[in-house]
Short mmCIF file of C-alpha atoms in Angstrom, two decimals:
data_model
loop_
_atom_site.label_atom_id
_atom_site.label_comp_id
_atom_site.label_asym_id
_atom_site.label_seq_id
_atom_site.Cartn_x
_atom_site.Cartn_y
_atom_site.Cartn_z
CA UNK A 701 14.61 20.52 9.70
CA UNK A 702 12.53 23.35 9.72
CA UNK A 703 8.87 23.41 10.62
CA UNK A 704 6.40 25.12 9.16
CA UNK A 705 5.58 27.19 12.27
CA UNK A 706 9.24 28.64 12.09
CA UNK A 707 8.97 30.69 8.70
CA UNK A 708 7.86 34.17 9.23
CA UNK A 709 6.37 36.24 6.72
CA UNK A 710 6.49 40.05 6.33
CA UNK A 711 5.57 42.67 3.86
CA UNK A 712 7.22 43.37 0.90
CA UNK A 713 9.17 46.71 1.47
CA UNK A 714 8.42 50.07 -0.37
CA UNK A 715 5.08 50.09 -0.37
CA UNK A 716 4.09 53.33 1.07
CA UNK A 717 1.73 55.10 -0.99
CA UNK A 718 0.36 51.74 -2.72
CA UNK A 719 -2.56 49.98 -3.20
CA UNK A 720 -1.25 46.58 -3.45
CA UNK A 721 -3.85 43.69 -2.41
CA UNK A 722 -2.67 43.41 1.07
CA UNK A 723 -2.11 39.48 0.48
CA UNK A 724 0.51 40.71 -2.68
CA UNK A 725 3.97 39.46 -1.43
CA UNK A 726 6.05 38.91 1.27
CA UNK A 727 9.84 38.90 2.40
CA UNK A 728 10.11 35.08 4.26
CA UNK A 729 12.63 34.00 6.52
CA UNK A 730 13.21 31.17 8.81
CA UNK A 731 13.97 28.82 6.14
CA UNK A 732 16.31 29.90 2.69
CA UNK A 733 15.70 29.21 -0.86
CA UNK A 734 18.76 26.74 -0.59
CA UNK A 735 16.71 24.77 2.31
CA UNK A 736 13.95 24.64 0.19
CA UNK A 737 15.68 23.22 -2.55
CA UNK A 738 16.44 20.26 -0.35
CA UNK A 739 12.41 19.50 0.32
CA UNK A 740 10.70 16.85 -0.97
CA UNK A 741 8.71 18.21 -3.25
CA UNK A 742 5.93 15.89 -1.83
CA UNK A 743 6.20 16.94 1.64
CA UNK A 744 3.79 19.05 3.78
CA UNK A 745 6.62 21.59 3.53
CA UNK A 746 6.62 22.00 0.23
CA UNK A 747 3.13 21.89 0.07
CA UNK A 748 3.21 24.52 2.92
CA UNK A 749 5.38 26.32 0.71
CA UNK A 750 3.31 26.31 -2.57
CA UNK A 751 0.47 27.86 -1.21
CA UNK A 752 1.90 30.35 0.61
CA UNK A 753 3.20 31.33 -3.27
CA UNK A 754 -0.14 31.20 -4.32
CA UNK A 755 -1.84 32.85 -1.81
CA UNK A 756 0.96 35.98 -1.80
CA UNK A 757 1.88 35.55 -5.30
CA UNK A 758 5.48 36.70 -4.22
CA UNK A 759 7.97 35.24 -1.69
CA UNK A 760 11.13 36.94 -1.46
CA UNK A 761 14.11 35.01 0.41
CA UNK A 762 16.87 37.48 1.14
CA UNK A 763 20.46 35.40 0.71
CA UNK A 764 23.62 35.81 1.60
CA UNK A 765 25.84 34.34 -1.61
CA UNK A 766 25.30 32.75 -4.63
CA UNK A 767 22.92 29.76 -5.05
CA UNK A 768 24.07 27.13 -7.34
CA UNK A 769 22.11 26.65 -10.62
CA UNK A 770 20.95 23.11 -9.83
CA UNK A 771 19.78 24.34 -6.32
CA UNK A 772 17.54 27.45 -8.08
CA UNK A 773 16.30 24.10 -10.32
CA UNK A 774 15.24 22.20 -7.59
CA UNK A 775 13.42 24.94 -5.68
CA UNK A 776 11.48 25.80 -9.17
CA UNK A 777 10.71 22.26 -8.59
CA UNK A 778 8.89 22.43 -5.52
CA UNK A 779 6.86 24.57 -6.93
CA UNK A 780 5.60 22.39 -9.76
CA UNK A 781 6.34 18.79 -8.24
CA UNK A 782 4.37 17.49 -11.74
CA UNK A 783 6.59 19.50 -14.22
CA UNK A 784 8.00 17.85 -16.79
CA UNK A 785 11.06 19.36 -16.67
CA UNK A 786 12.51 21.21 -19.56
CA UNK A 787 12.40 24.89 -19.47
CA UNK A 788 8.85 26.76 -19.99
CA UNK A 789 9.85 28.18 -23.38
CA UNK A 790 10.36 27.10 -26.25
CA UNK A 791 13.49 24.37 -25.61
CA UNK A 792 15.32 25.78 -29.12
CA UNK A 793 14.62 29.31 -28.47
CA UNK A 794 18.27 30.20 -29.14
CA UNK A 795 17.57 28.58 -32.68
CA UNK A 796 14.87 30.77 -33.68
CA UNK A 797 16.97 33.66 -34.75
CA UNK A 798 14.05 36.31 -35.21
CA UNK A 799 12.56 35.84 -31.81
CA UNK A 800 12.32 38.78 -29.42
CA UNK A 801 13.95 36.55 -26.49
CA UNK A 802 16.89 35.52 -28.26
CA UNK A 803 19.23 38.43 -27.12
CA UNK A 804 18.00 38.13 -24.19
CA UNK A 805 18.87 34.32 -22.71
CA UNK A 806 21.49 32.61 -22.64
CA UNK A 807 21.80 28.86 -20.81
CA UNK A 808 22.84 27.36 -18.32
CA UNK A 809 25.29 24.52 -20.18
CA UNK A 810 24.94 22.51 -17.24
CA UNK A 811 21.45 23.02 -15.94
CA UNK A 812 19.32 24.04 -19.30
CA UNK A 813 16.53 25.04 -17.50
CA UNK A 814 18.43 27.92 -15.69
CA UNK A 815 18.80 30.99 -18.11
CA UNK A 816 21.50 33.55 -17.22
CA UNK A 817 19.99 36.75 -17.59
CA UNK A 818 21.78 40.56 -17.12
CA UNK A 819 23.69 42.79 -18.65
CA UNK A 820 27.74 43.75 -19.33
CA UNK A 821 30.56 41.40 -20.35
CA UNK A 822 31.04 38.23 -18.24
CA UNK A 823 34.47 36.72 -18.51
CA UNK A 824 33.77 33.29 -17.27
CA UNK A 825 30.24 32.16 -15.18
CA UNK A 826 28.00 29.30 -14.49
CA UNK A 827 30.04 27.63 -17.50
CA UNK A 828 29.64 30.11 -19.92
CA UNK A 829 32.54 32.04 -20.63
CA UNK A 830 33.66 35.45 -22.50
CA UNK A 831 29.73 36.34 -23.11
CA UNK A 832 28.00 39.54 -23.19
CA UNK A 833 25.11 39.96 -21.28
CA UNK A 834 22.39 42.35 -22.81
CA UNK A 835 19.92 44.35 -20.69
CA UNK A 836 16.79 44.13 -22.34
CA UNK A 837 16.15 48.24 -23.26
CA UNK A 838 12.64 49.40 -24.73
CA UNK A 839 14.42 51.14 -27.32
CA UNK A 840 14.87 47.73 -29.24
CA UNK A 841 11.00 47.02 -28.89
CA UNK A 842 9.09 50.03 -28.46
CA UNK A 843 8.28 52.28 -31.33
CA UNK A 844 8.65 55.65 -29.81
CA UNK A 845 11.35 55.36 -27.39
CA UNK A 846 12.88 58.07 -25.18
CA UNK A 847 15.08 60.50 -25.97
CA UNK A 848 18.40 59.70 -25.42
CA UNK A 849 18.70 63.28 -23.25
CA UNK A 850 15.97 62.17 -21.58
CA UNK A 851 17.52 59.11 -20.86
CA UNK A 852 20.64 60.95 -19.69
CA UNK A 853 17.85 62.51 -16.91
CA UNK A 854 17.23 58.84 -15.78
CA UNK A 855 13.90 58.80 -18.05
CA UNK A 856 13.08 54.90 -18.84
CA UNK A 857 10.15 52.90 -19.86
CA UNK A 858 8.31 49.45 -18.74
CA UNK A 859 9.89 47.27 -21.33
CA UNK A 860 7.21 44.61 -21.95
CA UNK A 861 4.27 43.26 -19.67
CA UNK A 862 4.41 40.03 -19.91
CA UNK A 863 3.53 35.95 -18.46
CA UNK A 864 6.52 33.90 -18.48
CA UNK A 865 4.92 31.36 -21.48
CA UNK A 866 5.70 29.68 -24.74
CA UNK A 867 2.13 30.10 -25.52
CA UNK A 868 2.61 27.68 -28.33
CA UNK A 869 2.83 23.86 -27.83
CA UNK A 870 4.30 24.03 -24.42
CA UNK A 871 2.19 24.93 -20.72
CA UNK A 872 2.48 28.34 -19.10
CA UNK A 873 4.77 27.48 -15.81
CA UNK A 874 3.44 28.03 -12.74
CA UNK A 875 6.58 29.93 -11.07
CA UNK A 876 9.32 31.49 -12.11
CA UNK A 877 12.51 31.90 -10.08
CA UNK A 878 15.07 35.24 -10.34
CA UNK A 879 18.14 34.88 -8.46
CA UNK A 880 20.23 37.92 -8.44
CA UNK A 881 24.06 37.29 -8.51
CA UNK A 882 25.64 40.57 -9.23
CA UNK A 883 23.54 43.72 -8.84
CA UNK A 884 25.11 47.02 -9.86
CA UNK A 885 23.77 50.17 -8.16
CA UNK A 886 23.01 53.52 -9.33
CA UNK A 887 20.50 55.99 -9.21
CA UNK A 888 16.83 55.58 -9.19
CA UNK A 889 14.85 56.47 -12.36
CA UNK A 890 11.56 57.56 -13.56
CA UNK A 891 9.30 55.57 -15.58
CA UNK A 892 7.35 57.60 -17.99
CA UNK A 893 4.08 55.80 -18.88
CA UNK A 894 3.84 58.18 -22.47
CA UNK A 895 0.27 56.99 -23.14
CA UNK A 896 -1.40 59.91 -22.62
CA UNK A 897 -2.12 59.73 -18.84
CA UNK A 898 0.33 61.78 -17.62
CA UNK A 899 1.50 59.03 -15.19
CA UNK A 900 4.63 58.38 -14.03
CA UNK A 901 6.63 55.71 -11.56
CA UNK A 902 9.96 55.87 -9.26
CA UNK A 903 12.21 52.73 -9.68
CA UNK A 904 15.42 51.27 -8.93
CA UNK A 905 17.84 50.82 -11.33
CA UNK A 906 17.20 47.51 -13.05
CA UNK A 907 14.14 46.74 -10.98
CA UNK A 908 11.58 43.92 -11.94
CA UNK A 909 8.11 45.00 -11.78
CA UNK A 910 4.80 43.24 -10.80
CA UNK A 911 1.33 43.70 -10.55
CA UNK A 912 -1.34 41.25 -9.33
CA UNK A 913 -3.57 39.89 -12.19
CA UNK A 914 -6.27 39.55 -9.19
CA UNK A 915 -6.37 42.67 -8.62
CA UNK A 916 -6.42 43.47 -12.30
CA UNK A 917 -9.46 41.31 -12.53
CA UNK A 918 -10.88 42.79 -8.81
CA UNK A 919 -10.70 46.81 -9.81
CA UNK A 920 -12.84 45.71 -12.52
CA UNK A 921 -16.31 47.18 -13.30
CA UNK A 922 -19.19 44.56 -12.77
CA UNK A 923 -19.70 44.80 -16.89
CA UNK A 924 -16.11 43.98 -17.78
CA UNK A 925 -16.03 41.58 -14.98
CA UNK A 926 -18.85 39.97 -16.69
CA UNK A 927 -16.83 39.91 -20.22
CA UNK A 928 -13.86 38.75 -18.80
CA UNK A 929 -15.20 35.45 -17.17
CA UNK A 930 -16.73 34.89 -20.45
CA UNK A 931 -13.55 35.29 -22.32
CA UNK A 932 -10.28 33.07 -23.86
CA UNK A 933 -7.41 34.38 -25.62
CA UNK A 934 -6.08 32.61 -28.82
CA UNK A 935 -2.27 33.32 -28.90
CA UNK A 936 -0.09 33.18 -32.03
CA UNK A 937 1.32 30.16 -33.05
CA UNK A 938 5.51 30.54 -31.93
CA UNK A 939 4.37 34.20 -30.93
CA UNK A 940 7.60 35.47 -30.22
CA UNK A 941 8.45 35.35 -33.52
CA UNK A 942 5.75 36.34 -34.55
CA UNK A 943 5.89 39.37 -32.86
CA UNK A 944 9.34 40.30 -33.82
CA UNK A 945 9.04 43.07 -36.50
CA UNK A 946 6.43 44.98 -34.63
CA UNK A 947 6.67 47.58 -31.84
CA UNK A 948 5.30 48.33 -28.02
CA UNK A 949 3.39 50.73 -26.70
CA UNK A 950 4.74 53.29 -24.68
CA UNK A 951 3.64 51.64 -22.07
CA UNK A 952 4.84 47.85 -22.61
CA UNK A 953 1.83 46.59 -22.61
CA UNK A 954 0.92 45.46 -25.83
CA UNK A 955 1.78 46.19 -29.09
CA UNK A 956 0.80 49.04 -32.03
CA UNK A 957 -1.48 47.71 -34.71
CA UNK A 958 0.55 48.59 -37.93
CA UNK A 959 0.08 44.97 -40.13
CA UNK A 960 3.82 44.29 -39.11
CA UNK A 961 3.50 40.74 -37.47
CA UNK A 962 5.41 37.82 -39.76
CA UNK A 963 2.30 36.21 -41.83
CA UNK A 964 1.62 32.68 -39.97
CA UNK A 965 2.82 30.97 -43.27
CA UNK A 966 6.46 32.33 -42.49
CA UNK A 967 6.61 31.20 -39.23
CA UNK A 968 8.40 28.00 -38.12
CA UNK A 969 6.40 25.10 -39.30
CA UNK A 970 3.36 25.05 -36.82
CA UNK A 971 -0.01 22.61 -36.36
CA UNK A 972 -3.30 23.78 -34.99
CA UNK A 973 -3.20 20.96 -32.69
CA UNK A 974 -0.43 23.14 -30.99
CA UNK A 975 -2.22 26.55 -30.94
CA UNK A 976 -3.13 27.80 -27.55
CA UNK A 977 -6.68 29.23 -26.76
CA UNK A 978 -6.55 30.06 -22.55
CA UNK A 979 -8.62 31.36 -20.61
CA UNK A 980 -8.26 35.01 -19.81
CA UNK A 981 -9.33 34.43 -16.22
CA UNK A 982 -6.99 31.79 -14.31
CA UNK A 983 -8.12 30.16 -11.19
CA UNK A 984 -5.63 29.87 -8.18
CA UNK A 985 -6.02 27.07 -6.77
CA UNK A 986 -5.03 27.58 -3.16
CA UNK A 987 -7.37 30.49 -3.00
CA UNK A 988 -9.78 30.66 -5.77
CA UNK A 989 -9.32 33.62 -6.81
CA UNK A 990 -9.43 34.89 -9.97
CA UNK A 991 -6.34 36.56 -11.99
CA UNK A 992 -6.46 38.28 -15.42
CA UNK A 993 -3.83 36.79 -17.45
CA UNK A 994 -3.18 37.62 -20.40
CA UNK A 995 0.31 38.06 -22.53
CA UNK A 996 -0.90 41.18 -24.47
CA UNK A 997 2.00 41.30 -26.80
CA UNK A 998 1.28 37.49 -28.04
CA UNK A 999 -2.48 37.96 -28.79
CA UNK A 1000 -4.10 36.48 -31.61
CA UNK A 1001 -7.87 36.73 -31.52
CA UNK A 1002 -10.32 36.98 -28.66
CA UNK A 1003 -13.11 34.47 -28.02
CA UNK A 1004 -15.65 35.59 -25.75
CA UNK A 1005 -18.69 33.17 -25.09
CA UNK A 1006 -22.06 34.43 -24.77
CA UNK A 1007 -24.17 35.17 -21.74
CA UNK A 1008 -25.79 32.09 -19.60
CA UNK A 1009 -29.65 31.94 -20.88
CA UNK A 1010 -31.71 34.11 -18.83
CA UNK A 1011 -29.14 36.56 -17.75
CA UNK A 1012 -30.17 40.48 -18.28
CA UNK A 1013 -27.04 42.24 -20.03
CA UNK A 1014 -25.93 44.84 -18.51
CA UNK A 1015 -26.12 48.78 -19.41
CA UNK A 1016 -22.62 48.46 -20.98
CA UNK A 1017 -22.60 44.73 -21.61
CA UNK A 1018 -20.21 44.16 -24.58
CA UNK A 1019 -20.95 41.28 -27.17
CA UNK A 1020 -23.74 39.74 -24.93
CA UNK A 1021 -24.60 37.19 -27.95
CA UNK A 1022 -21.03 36.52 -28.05
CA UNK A 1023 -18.20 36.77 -30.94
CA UNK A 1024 -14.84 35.82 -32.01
CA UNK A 1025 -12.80 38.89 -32.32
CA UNK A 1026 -10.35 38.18 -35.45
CA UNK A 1027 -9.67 41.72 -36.25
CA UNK A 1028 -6.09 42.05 -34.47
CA UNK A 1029 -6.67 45.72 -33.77
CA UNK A 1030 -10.13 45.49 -32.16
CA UNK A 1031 -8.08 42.26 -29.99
CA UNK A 1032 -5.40 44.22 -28.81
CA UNK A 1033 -8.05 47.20 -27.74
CA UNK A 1034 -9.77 44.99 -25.90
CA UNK A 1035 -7.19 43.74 -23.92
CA UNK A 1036 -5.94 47.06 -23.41
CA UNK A 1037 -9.90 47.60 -21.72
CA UNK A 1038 -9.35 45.11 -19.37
CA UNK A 1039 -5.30 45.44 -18.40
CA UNK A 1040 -4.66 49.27 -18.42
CA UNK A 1041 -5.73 50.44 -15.15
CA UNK A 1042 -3.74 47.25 -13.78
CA UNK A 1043 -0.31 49.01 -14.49
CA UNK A 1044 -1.48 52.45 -12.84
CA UNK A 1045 1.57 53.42 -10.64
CA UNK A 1046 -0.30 52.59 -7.36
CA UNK A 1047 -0.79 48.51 -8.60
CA UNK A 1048 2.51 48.46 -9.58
CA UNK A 1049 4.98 46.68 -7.52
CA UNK A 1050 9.30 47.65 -8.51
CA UNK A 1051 11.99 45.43 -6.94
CA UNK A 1052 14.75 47.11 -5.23
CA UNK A 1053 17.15 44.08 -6.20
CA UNK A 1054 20.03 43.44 -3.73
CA UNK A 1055 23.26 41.07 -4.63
CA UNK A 1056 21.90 37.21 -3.47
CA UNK A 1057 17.94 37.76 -3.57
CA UNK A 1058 15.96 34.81 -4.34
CA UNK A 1059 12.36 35.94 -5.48
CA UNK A 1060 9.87 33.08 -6.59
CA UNK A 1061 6.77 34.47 -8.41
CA UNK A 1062 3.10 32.65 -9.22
CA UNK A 1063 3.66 33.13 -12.93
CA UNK A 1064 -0.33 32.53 -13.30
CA UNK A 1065 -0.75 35.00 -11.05
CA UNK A 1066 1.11 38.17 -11.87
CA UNK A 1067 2.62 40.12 -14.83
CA UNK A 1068 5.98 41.71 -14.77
CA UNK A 1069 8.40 43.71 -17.11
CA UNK A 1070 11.99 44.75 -16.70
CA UNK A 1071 12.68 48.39 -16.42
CA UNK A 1072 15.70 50.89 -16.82
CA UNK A 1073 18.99 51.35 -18.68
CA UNK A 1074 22.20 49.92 -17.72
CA UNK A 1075 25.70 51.69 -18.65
CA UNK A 1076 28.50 49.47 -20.69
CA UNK A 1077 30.18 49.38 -17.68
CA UNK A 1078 27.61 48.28 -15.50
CA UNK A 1079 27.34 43.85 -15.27
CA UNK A 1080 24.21 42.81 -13.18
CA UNK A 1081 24.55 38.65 -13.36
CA UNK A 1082 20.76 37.16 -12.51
CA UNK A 1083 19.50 33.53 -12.78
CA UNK A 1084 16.27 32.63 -14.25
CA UNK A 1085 14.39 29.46 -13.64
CA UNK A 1086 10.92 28.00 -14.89
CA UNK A 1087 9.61 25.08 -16.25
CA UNK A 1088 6.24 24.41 -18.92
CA UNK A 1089 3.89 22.85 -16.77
CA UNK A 1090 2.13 19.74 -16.95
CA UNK A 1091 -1.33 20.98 -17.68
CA UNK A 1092 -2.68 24.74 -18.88
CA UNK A 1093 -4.56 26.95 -16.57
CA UNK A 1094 -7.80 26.55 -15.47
CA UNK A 1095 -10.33 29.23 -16.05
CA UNK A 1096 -13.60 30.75 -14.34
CA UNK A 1097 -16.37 27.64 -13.09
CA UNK A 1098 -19.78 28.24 -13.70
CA UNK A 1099 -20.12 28.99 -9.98
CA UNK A 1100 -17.75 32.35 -11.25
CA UNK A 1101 -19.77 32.61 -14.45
CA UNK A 1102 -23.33 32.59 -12.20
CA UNK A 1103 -21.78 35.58 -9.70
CA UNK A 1104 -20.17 37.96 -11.96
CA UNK A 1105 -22.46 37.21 -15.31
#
């Protein structure tokens, strides 16, 4: 059995020319995913294991072969020992015909909590068989997509920042697992922010890319630091569909306002009892720290308390008395405020996927969005694994509220 002073951690790789936390993930070895998936969930070892996830937000286990779907389910397991156990969407996604994840999951038959994820036909697989995979490509969600002869140049797009979450009725998860099975290679390309900046980002074909949502809360002015520990996010009830008639940024994170949304009453029958109002800070709770999380796509209206009595505003304090924000344009813009300078290319972490990696995520902790463009001939085969948690997040103390207010 291994022992916890055997694993050995070390730094994610790429990350010249970044300004990553330098806690923001690391490559582990000394003990496999697969081993891990034989822990007792209630053992030091796993608990050894959970907070090294929280504290780096990323481990990445580099395998040799395939690990079984019920193996990938039990190592999600460790990482939420209190999970119910049924996957962290919506468990009749596939029925809801209009969502925006519908063409993009398809189960496990024999482990429903494992979605097989990718891209290209797949003959026969994890019990599915004769099923075509679809990359998800920003030209199905964003409203001003690429050309295609800039696509030809390897021109692509961040395809939606996002928190692995239901949002509605069910709890965010607290990891998600992506276990890559096939992994086609090609050339690198270039994402093109298209927002006005100018900016621009090198990365793999098919990459997965993160940023840390403590950093996004730590680059933070002290006023918007201020706002955000005083702030909770009211999602749309079933927000993926919801969402599904209107279009992305450039960018992927967030969506245009153009009135385009499905009106609540046409949405899958819903009760307010279900609705979820989070936080927009989320604790950690090995380290404390504080992550800005917030699915900007699935926004309803933003609730931001006011300031603690006798607290001086400051300079560029915004809504110091408080409000509820229930115009959906003025929500999404301030959102944007807090998350844009999160995704500059120098927070922004790109996996270089190779065929067996096993890469567990704090899904409280980061965001991430696919990138790039696959070819019809190209099949990439990946696993994903989460489950709805137990509880919701917790959100900034009053010790947090006292410092940054």
């Amino acid at each position: 059995m291994t022992q916890q002073n055997e694993i050995r951690l070390t730094p994610l790789p790429s990350r010249s020319n970044k300004q990553l936390d330098p806690q923001f993930g690391r490559v582990v070895t000394g003990i496999s995913a697969s081993q891990v998936a034989q822990l007792d969930p209630s053992s030091a070892m796993a608990e050894h294991i959970r907070t090294l996830l929280f504290t780096h937000s990323l481990l990445l286990f580099k395998n040799k072969g395939e690990i079984e779907p019920a193996s990938q389910l039990a190592v999600t397991r460790v990482f939420d020992p209190t999970a119910p156990g049924f996957y962290g969407h919506e468990s009749n996604h596939s029925k809801h015909t209009q969502s925006v994840l519908h063409r993009d999951l398809s189960t496990c038959p024999t482990v429903p909590q494992v979605q097989i994820i990718g891209h290209g036909f797949v003959k026969e697989h994890a019990g599915l068989t004769n099923v075509t995979l679809k990359h998800p490509h920003h030209k199905t969600f964003h409203r001003d997509p690429v050309s295609q002869a800039d696509e030809d140049k390897g021109i692509t797009r961040f395809y939606r920042w996002h928190i692995d979450a239901a949002l509605y009725d069910l709890c965010a998860p607290i990891a998600t697992t992506l276990h890559a099975v096939s992994v086609p290679k090609g050339a690198w390309q270039t994402v093109r922010y298209d927002d006005g900046s100018g900016q621009e980002l090198p990365v793999p074909l098919g990459g997965t890319a993160f940023i840390s949502g403590a950093t996004a809360f730590d680059i933070l002015p002290p006023h918007l630091k201020s706002l955000a520990v005083r702030t909770r996010i009211k999602y749309a009830p079933h927000p993926y569909v919801w969402m599904s008639s209107a279009k992305s940024r450039p960018d992927g994170l967030g969506l245009y306002h153009e009135n385009k949304e499905l009106p609540l009453t046409d949405l899958p029958p819903w009760t307010q009892d279900k609705i979820k109002i989070l936080p927009m800070l989320w604790k950690n709770p090995a380290t404390g720290r504080l992550h800005l999380q917030v699915h900007p796509s699935a926004i309803l209206e933003v609730h931001v308390d006011p300031l603690p009595a006798g607290v001086e505003a400051f300079e560029k304090d915004h809504y110091p008395s408080g409000a509820v924000i229930s115009d959906l344009n003025e929500a999404r813009e301030f959102v944007r405020l807090m998350q844009r300078p999160a995704i500059n290319p120098e927070y922004v972490y790109a996996h270089d996927w190779e065929d067996g990696d096993f890469i567990a995520f704090h899904n409280r902790g980061v965001l991430h969005s696919v990138v790039g463009a696959f070819n019809e001939d190209q099949v990439r085969i990946f696993h994903q694994c989460n489950l709805a948690a137990a509880v919701d997040p917790v959100g900034p103390d009053q010790q947090d509220i006292e410092q940054y207010c």
